[in-house]
Structure formats: C-alpha cells, structure tokens
C-alpha positions as a LaTeX table, in Angstrom:
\begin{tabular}{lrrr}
\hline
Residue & $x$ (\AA) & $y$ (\AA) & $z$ (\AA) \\
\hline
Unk1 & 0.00 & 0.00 & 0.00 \\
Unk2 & 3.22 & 2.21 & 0.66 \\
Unk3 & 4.56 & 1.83 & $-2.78$ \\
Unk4 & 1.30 & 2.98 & $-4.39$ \\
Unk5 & 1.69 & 6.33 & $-2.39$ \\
Unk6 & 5.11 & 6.46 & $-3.48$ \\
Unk7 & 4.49 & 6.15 & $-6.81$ \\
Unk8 & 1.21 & 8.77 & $-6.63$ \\
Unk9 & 3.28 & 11.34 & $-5.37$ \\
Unk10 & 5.70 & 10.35 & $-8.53$ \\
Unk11 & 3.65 & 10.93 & $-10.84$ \\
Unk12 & 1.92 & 14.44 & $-9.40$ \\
Unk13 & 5.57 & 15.60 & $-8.90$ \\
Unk14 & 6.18 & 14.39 & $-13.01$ \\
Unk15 & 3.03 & 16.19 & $-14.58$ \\
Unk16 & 3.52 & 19.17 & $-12.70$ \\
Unk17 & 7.75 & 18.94 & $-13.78$ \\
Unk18 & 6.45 & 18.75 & $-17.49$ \\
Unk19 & 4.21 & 21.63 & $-16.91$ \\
Unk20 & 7.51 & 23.48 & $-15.56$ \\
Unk21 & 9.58 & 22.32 & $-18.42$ \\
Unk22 & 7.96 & 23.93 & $-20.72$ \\
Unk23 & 9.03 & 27.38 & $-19.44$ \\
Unk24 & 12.16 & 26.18 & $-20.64$ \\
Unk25 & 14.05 & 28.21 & $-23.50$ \\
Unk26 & 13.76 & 26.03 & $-26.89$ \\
Unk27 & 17.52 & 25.72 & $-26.61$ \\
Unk28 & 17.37 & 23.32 & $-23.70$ \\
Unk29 & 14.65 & 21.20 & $-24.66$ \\
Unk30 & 17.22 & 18.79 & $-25.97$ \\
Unk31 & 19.52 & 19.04 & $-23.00$ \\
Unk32 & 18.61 & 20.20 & $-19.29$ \\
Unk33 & 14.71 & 19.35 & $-20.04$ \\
Unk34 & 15.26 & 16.15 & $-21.98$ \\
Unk35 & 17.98 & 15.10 & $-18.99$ \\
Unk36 & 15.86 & 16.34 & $-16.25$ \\
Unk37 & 12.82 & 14.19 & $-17.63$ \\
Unk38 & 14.62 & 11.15 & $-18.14$ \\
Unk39 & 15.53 & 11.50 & $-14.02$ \\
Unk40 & 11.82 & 11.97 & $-13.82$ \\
Unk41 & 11.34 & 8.80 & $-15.70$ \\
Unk42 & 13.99 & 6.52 & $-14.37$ \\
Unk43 & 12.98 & 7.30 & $-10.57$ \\
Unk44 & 9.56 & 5.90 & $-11.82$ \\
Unk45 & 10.38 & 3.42 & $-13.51$ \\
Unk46 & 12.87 & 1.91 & $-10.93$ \\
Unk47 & 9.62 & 2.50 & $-8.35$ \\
Unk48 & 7.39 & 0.55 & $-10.28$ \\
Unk49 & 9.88 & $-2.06$ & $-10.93$ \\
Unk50 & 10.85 & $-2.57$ & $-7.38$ \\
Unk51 & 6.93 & $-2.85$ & $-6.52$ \\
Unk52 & 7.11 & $-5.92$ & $-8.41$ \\
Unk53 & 10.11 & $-7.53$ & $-7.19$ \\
Unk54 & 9.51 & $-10.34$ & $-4.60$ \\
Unk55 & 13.44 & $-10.78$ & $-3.51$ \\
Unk56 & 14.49 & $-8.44$ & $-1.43$ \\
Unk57 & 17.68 & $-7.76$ & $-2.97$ \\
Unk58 & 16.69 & $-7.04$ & $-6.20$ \\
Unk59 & 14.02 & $-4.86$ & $-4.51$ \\
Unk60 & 16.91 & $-2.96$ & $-3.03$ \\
Unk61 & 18.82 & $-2.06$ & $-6.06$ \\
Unk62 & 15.78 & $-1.10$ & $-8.09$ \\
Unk63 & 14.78 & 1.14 & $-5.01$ \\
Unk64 & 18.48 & 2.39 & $-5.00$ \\
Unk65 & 18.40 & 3.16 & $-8.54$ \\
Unk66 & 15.38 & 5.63 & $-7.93$ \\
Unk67 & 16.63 & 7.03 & $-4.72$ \\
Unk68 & 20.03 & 8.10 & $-7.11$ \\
Unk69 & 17.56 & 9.15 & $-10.12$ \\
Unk70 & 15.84 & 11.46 & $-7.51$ \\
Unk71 & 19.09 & 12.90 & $-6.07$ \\
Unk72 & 19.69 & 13.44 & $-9.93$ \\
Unk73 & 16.81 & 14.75 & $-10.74$ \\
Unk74 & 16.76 & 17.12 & $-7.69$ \\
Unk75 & 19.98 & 18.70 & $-8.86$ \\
Unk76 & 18.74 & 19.39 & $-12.41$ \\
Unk77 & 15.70 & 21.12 & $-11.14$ \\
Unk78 & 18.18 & 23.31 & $-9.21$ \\
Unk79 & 20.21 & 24.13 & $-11.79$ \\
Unk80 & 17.23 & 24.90 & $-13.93$ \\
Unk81 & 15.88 & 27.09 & $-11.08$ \\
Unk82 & 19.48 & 29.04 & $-10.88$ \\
Unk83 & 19.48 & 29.41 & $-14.48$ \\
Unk84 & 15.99 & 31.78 & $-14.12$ \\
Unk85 & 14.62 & 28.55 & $-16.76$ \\
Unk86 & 12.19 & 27.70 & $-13.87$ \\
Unk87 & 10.31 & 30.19 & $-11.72$ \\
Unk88 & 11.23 & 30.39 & $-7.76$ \\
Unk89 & 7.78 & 29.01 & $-6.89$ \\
Unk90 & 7.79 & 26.45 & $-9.35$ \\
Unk91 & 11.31 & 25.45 & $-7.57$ \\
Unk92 & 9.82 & 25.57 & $-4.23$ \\
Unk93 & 6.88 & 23.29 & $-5.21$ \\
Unk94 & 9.04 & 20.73 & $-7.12$ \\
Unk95 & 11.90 & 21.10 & $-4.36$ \\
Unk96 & 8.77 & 20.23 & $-1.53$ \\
Unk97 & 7.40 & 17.03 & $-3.55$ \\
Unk98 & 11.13 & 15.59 & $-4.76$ \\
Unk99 & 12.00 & 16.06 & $-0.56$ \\
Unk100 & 8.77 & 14.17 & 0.18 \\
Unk101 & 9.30 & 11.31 & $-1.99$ \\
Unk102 & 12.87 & 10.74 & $-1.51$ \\
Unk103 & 11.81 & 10.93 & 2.54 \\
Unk104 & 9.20 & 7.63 & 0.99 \\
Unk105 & 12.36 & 6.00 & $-0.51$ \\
Unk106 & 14.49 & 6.25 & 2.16 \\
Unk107 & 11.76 & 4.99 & 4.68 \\
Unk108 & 11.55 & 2.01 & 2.10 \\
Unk109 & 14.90 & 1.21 & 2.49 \\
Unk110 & 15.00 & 1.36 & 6.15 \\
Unk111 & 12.19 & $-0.66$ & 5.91 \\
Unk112 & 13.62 & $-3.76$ & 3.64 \\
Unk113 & 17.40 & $-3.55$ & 5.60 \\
Unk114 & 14.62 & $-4.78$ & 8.79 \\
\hline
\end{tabular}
C-alpha cells in the first residue's frame, strides 16, 4: 500500500515537472529538459519495478536506482531554477514534492534492511 503512495506522489511531482519544463528556453529542450525528464522517468520506472520484485535484494537495487535518479533529478531542477529557466515558486513546489518522496524512498529502504 506504501509503494502505491510512493508512486502517486511520482507521478503528481512528473506532470507538474512537465508543466515546468515547458518554461524552458527552446535551446534546452534537448539538454537540461530532456535530462531532467529522463531522471523523472527513471525514478519511476525503478519505483514501479521494485513494486514488483519479490526478492528483497533485487528490490533494493531497483529502489536504489530511484533514490540516485531522484538525487539526480533534484539537482537538475536546481540548476534549472538558478538558471531563471524555472520560476522560484515552481522550484519551491518541485523542491517540496522531490523532498517528500525521496523521505518515501528512504523509509523504504529502512524498511527492507529490517
């Protein structure tokens, strides 16, 4: 039941990232927004995928793979945000929900190391 809250708050945070995006000059639709939604969509995709995974192990890496697509993506949004690309509130909103769901992934791996 965890991991579908997890992966809810995923995919608000990703339809309100390509909303931000957007803002985005035309010159970095190929680079910072292309990179920063393919952090978007590999912190997802590892979610999903470790929702599915019955040994533990496996579990861990896929969960560790979004927890360092997350850290990834958390950076580009920053850097997107310091480059005036993406609006302070915008920032603030994206800043609150990445903090959120990497606080869901880390209590998911404190959980599985029980």
């Amino acid at each position: 039941m965890e991991t579908m809250k997890i992966y809810q708050k995923w995919e608000d945070m990703t339809i309100y990232l390509y909303t931000a995006i957007r803002q985005y000059p035309k010159s970095e639709r190929f680079t910072l927004a292309a990179n920063t939604i393919q952090a978007a969509i590999t912190a997802g995709t590892a979610i999903t995928r470790a929702t599915a995974i019955p040994s533990e192990a496996a579990k861990r890496r896929e969960i560790d793979k979004a927890d360092e697509a997350l850290a990834e993506l958390k950076i580009l949004v920053r850097i997107g945000m310091k480059l005036e690309f993406l609006p302070i509130k915008r920032y603030e909103i994206l800043s609150g929900q990445l903090t959120e769901i990497g606080k869901m992934v880390g209590g998911w791996i404190r959980s599985i190391k029980k």
